[in-house]
PDB file of C-alpha atoms in Angstrom:
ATOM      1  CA  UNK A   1       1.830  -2.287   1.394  1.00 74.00           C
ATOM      2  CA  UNK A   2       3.833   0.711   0.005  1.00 78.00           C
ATOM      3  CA  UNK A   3       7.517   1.497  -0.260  1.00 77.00           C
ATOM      4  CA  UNK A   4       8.088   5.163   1.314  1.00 83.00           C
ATOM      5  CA  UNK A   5      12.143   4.935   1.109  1.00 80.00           C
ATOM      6  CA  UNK A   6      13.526   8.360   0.022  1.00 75.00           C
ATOM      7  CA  UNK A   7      17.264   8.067  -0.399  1.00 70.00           C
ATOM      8  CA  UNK A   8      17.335  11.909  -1.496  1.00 72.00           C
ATOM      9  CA  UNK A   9      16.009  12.532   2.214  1.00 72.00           C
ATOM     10  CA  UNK A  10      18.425   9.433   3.498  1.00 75.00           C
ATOM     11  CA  UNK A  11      15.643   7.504   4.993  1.00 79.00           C
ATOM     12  CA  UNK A  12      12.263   6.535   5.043  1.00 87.00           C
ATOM     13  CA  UNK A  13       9.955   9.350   4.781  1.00 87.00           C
ATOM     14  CA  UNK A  14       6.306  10.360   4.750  1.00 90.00           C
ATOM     15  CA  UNK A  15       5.521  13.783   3.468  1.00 90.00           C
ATOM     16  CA  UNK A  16       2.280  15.787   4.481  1.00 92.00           C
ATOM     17  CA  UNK A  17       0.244  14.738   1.896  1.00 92.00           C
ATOM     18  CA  UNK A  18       0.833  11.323   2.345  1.00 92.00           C
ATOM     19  CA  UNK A  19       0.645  11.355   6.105  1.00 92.00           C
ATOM     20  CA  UNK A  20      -2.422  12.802   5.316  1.00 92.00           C
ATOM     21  CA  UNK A  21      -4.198  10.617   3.010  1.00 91.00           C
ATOM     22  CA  UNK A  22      -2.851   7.870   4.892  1.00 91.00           C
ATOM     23  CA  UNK A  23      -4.317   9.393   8.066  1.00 91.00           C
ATOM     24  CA  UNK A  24      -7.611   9.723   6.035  1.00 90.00           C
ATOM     25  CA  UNK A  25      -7.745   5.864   4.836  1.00 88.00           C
ATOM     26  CA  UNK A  26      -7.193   4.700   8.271  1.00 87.00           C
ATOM     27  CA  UNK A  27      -9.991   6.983   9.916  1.00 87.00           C
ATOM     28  CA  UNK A  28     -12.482   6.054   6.821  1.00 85.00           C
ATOM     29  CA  UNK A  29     -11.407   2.310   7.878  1.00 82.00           C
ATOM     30  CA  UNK A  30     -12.357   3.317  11.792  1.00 83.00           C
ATOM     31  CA  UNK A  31     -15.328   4.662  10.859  1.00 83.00           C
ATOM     32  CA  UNK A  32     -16.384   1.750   8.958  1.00 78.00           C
ATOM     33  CA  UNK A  33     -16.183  -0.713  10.736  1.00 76.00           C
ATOM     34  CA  UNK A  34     -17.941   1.135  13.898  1.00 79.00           C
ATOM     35  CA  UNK A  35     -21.524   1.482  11.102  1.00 75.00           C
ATOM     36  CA  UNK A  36     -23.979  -0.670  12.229  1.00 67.00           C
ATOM     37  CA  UNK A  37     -23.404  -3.014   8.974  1.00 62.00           C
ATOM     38  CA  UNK A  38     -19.664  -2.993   9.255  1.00 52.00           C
ATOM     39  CA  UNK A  39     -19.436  -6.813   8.081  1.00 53.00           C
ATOM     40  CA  UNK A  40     -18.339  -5.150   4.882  1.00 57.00           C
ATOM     41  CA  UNK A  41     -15.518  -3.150   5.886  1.00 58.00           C
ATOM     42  CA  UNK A  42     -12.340  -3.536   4.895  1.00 63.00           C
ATOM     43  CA  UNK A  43      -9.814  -3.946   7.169  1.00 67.00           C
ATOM     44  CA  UNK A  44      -6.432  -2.174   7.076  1.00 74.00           C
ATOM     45  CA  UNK A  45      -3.336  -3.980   7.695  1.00 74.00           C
ATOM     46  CA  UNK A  46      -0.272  -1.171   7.245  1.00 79.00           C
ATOM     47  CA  UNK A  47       2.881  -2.577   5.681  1.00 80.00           C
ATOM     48  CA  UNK A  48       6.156  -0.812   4.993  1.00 81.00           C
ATOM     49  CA  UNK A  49       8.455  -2.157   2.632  1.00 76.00           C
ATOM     50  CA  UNK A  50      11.998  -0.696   3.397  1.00 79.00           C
ATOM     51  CA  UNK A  51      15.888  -1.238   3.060  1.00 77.00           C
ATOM     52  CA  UNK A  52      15.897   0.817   5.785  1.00 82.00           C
ATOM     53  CA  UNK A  53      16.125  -0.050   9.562  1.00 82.00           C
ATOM     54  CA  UNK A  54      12.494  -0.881  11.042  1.00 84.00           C
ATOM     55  CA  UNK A  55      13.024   1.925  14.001  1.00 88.00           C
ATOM     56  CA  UNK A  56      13.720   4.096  10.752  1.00 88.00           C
ATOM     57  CA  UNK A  57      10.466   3.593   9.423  1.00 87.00           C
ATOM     58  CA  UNK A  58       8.957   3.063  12.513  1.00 89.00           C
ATOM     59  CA  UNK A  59      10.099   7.212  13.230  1.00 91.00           C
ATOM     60  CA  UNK A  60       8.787   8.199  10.040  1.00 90.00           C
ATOM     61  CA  UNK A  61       5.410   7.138  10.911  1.00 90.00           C
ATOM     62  CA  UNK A  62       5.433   8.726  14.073  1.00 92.00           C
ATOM     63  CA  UNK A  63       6.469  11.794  13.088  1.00 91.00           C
ATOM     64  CA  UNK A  64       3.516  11.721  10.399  1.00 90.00           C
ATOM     65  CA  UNK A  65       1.443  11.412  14.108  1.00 91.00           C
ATOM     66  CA  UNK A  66       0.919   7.585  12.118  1.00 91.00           C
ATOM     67  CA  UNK A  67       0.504   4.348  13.880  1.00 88.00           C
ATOM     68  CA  UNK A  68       3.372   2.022  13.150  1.00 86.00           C
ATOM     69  CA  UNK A  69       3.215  -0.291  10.034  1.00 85.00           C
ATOM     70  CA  UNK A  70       4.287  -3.594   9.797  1.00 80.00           C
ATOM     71  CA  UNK A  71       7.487  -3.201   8.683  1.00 78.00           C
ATOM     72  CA  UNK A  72       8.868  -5.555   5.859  1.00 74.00           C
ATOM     73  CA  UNK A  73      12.938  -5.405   5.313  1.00 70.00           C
ATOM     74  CA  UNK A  74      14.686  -5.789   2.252  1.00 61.00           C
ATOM     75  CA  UNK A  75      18.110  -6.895   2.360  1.00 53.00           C
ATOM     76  CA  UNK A  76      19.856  -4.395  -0.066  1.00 46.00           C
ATOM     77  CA  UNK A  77      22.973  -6.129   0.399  1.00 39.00           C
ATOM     78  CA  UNK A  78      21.667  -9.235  -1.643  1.00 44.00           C
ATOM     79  CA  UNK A  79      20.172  -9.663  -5.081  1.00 43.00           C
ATOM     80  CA  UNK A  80      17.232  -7.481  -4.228  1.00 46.00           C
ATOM     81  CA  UNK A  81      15.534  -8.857  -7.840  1.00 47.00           C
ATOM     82  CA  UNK A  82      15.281 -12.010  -6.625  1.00 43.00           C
ATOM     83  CA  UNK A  83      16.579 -12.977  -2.989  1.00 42.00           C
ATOM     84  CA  UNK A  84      15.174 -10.084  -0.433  1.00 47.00           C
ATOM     85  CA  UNK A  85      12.186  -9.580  -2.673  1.00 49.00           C
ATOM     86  CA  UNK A  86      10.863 -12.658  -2.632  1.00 52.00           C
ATOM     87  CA  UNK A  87      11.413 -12.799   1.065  1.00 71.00           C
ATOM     88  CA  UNK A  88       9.703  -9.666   1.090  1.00 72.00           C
ATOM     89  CA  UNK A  89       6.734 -11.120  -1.013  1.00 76.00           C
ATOM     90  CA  UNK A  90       6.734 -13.996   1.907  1.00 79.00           C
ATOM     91  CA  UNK A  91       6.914 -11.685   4.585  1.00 78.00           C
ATOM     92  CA  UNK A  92       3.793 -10.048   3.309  1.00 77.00           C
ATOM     93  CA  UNK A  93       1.970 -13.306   2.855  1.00 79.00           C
ATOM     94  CA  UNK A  94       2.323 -14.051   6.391  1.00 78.00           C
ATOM     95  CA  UNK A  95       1.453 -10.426   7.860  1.00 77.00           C
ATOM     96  CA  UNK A  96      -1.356 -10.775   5.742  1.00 77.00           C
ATOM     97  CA  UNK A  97      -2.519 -14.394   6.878  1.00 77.00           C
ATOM     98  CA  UNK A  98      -1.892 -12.449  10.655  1.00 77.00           C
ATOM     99  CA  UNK A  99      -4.371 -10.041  10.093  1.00 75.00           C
ATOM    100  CA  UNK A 100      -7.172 -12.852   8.808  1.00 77.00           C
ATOM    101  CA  UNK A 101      -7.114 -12.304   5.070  1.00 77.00           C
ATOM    102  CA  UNK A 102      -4.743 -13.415   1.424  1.00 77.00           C
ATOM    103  CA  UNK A 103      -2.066 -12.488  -0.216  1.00 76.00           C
ATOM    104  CA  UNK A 104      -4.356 -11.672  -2.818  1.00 79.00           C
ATOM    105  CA  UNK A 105      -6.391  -9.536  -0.682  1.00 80.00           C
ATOM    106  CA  UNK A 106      -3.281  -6.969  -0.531  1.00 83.00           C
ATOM    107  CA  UNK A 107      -3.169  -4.195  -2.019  1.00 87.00           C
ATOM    108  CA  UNK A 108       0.292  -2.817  -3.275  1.00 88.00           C
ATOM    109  CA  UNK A 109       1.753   0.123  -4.198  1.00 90.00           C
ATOM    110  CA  UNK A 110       5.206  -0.006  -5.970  1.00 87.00           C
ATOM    111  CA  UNK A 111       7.614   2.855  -5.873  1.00 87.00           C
ATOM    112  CA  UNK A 112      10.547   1.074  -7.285  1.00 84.00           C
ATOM    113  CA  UNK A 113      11.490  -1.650  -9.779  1.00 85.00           C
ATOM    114  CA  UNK A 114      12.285  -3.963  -6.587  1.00 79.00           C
ATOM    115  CA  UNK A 115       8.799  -3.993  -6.282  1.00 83.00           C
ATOM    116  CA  UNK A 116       7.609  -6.115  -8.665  1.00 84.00           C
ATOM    117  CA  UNK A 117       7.428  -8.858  -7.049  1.00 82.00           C
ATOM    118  CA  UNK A 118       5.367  -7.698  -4.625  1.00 82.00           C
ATOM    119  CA  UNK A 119       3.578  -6.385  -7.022  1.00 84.00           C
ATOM    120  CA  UNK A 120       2.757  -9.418  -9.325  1.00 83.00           C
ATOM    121  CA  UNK A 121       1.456 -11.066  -6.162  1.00 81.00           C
ATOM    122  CA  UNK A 122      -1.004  -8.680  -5.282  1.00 83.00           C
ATOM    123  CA  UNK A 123      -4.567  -8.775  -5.995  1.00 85.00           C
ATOM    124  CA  UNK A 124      -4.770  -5.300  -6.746  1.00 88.00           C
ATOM    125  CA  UNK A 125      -1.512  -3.431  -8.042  1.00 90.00           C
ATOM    126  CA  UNK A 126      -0.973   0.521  -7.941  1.00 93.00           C
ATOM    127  CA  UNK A 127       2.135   2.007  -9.626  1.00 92.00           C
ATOM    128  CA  UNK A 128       4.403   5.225  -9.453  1.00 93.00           C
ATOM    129  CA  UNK A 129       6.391   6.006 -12.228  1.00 91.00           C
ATOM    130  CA  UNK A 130       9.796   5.855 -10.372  1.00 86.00           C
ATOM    131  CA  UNK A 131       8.584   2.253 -10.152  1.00 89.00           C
ATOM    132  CA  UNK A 132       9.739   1.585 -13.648  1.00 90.00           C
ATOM    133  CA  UNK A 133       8.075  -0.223 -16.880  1.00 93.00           C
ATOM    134  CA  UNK A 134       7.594  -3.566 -15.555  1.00 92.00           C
ATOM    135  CA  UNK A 135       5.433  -2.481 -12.373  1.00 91.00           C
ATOM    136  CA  UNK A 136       3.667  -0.025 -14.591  1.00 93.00           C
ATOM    137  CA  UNK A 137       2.511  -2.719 -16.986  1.00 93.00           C
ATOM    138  CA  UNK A 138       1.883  -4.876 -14.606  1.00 91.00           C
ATOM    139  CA  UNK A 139      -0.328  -2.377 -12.055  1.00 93.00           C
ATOM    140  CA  UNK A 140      -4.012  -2.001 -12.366  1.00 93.00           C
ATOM    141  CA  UNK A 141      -3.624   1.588 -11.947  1.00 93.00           C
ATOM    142  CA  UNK A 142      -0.613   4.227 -12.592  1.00 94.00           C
ATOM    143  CA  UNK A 143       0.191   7.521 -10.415  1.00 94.00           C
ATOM    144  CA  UNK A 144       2.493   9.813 -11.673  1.00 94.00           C
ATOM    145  CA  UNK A 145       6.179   9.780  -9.671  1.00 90.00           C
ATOM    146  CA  UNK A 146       6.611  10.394  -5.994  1.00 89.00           C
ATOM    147  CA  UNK A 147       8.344  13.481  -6.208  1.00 88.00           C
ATOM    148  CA  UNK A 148       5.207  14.840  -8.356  1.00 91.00           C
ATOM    149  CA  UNK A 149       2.692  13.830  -5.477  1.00 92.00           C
ATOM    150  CA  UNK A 150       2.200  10.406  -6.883  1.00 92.00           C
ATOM    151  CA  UNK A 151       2.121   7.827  -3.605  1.00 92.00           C
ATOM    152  CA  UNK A 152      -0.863  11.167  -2.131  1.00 92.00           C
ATOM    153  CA  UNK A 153      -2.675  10.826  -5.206  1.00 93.00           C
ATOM    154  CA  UNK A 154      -2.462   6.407  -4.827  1.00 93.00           C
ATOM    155  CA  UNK A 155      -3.692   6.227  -1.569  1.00 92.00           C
ATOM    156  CA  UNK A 156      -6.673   9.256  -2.187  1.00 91.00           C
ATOM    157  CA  UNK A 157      -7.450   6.949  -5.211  1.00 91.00           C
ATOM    158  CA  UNK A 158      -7.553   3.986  -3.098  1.00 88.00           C
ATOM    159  CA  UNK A 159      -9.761   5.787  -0.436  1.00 86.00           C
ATOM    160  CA  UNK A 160     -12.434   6.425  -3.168  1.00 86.00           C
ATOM    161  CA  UNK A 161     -12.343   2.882  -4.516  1.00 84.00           C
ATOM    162  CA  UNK A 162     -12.297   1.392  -0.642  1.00 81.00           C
ATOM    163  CA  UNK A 163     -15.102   3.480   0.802  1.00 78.00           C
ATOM    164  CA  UNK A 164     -17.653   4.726  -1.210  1.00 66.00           C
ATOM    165  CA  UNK A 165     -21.220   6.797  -0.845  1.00 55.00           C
ATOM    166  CA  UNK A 166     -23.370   3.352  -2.255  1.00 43.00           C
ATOM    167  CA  UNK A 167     -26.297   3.549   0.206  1.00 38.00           C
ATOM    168  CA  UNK A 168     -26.574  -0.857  -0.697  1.00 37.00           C
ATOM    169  CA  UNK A 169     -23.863  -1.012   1.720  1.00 37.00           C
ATOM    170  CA  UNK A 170     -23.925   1.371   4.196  1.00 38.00           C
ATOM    171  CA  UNK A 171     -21.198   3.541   2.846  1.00 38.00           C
ATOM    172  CA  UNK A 172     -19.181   0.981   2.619  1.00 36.00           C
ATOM    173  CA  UNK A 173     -18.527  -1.292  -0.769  1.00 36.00           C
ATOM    174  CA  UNK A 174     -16.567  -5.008  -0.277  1.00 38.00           C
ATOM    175  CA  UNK A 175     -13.281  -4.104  -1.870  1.00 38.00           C
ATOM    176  CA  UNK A 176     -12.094  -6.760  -4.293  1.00 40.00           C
ATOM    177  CA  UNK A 177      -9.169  -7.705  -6.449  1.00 41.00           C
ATOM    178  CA  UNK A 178     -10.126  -6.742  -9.972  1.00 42.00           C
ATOM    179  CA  UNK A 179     -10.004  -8.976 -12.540  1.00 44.00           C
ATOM    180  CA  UNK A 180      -7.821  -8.558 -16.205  1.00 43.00           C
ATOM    181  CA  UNK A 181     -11.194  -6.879 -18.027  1.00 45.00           C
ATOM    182  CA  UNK A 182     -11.386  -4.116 -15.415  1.00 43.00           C
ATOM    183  CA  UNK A 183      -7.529  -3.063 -14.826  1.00 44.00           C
ATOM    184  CA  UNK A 184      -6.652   0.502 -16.045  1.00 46.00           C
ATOM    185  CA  UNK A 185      -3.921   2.329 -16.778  1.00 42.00           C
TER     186      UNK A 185
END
């Protein structure tokens, strides 16, 4: 789940090196689950959180040559704290439940403070730091801002930590939420 609004750009938008470590997490995924032990791998269920339009995000995507995500609307017209987000945090639930895992199987990645509550109901929680303090102290891991190649650097992190060289597993290593002893900052 990540947030890719960009109201500088006035819309949703993916720029190269996200397309392209996006691109790269969903090939590692392919790959994965075509090894001959692919009971491990993880599978990748692409959700957009937006207060944009869904064809809106939908277009960003394909112009990153991206499949579509699952695109998850937040009213910006209502108390986006409370009301849309925790619609939002529903709406997630159920793609998730969809695609045959949890809520706390997702994996989020905040990019504003209306993410929190997304955020807090992930099992594993990645921050930018145009996400503000509360998703920062709440994330297992930080990036630094958007503009500074922070969402790239997320998603490459989350590659590494999704698909790794451990031979046990055929390349591939069970992801799973951490627990309080192991998040870092």
């Amino acid at each position: 789940m990540l947030n890719i609004d960009d109201p500088a750009s006035g819309g949703p938008l993916l720029t190269v090196p996200e397309a392209q470590a996006l691109s790269d997490l969903l090939r590692m995924a392919k790959e994965a689950r075509e090894k001959p032990h692919a009971l491990a791998a993880p599978r990748i269920l692409l959700a957009a959180a937006s207060f944009y339009s869904a064809h809106e995000v939908v277009r960003a995507f394909s112009q990153a040559g991206l499949p579509s995500p699952r695109v998850i609307l937040l009213d910006a017209y209502e108390n986006p704290a409370v009301l849309a987000q925790a619609d939002a945090t529903t709406k997630l639930a159920q793609a998730s439940l969809a695609s045959g895992s949890r809520l706390q199987d997702a994996i989020v990645i905040a990019a504003t403070p209306y993410d929190l509550p997304l955020l807090s109901e992930a099992g594993t929680a990645y921050a930018l730091e145009g996400a503000g303090n509360a998703c920062r102290a709440a994330a297992d891991f930080t990036f630094p801002a958007r503009r500074k190649g922070g969402l790239a650097q997320a998603l490459a992190h989350l590659c590494r930590n999704l698909f790794s060289n451990e031979s046990d597993y055929g390349g591939i290593v069970p992801f799973r939420p951490l627990d309080a002893a192991e998040r870092r900052t």
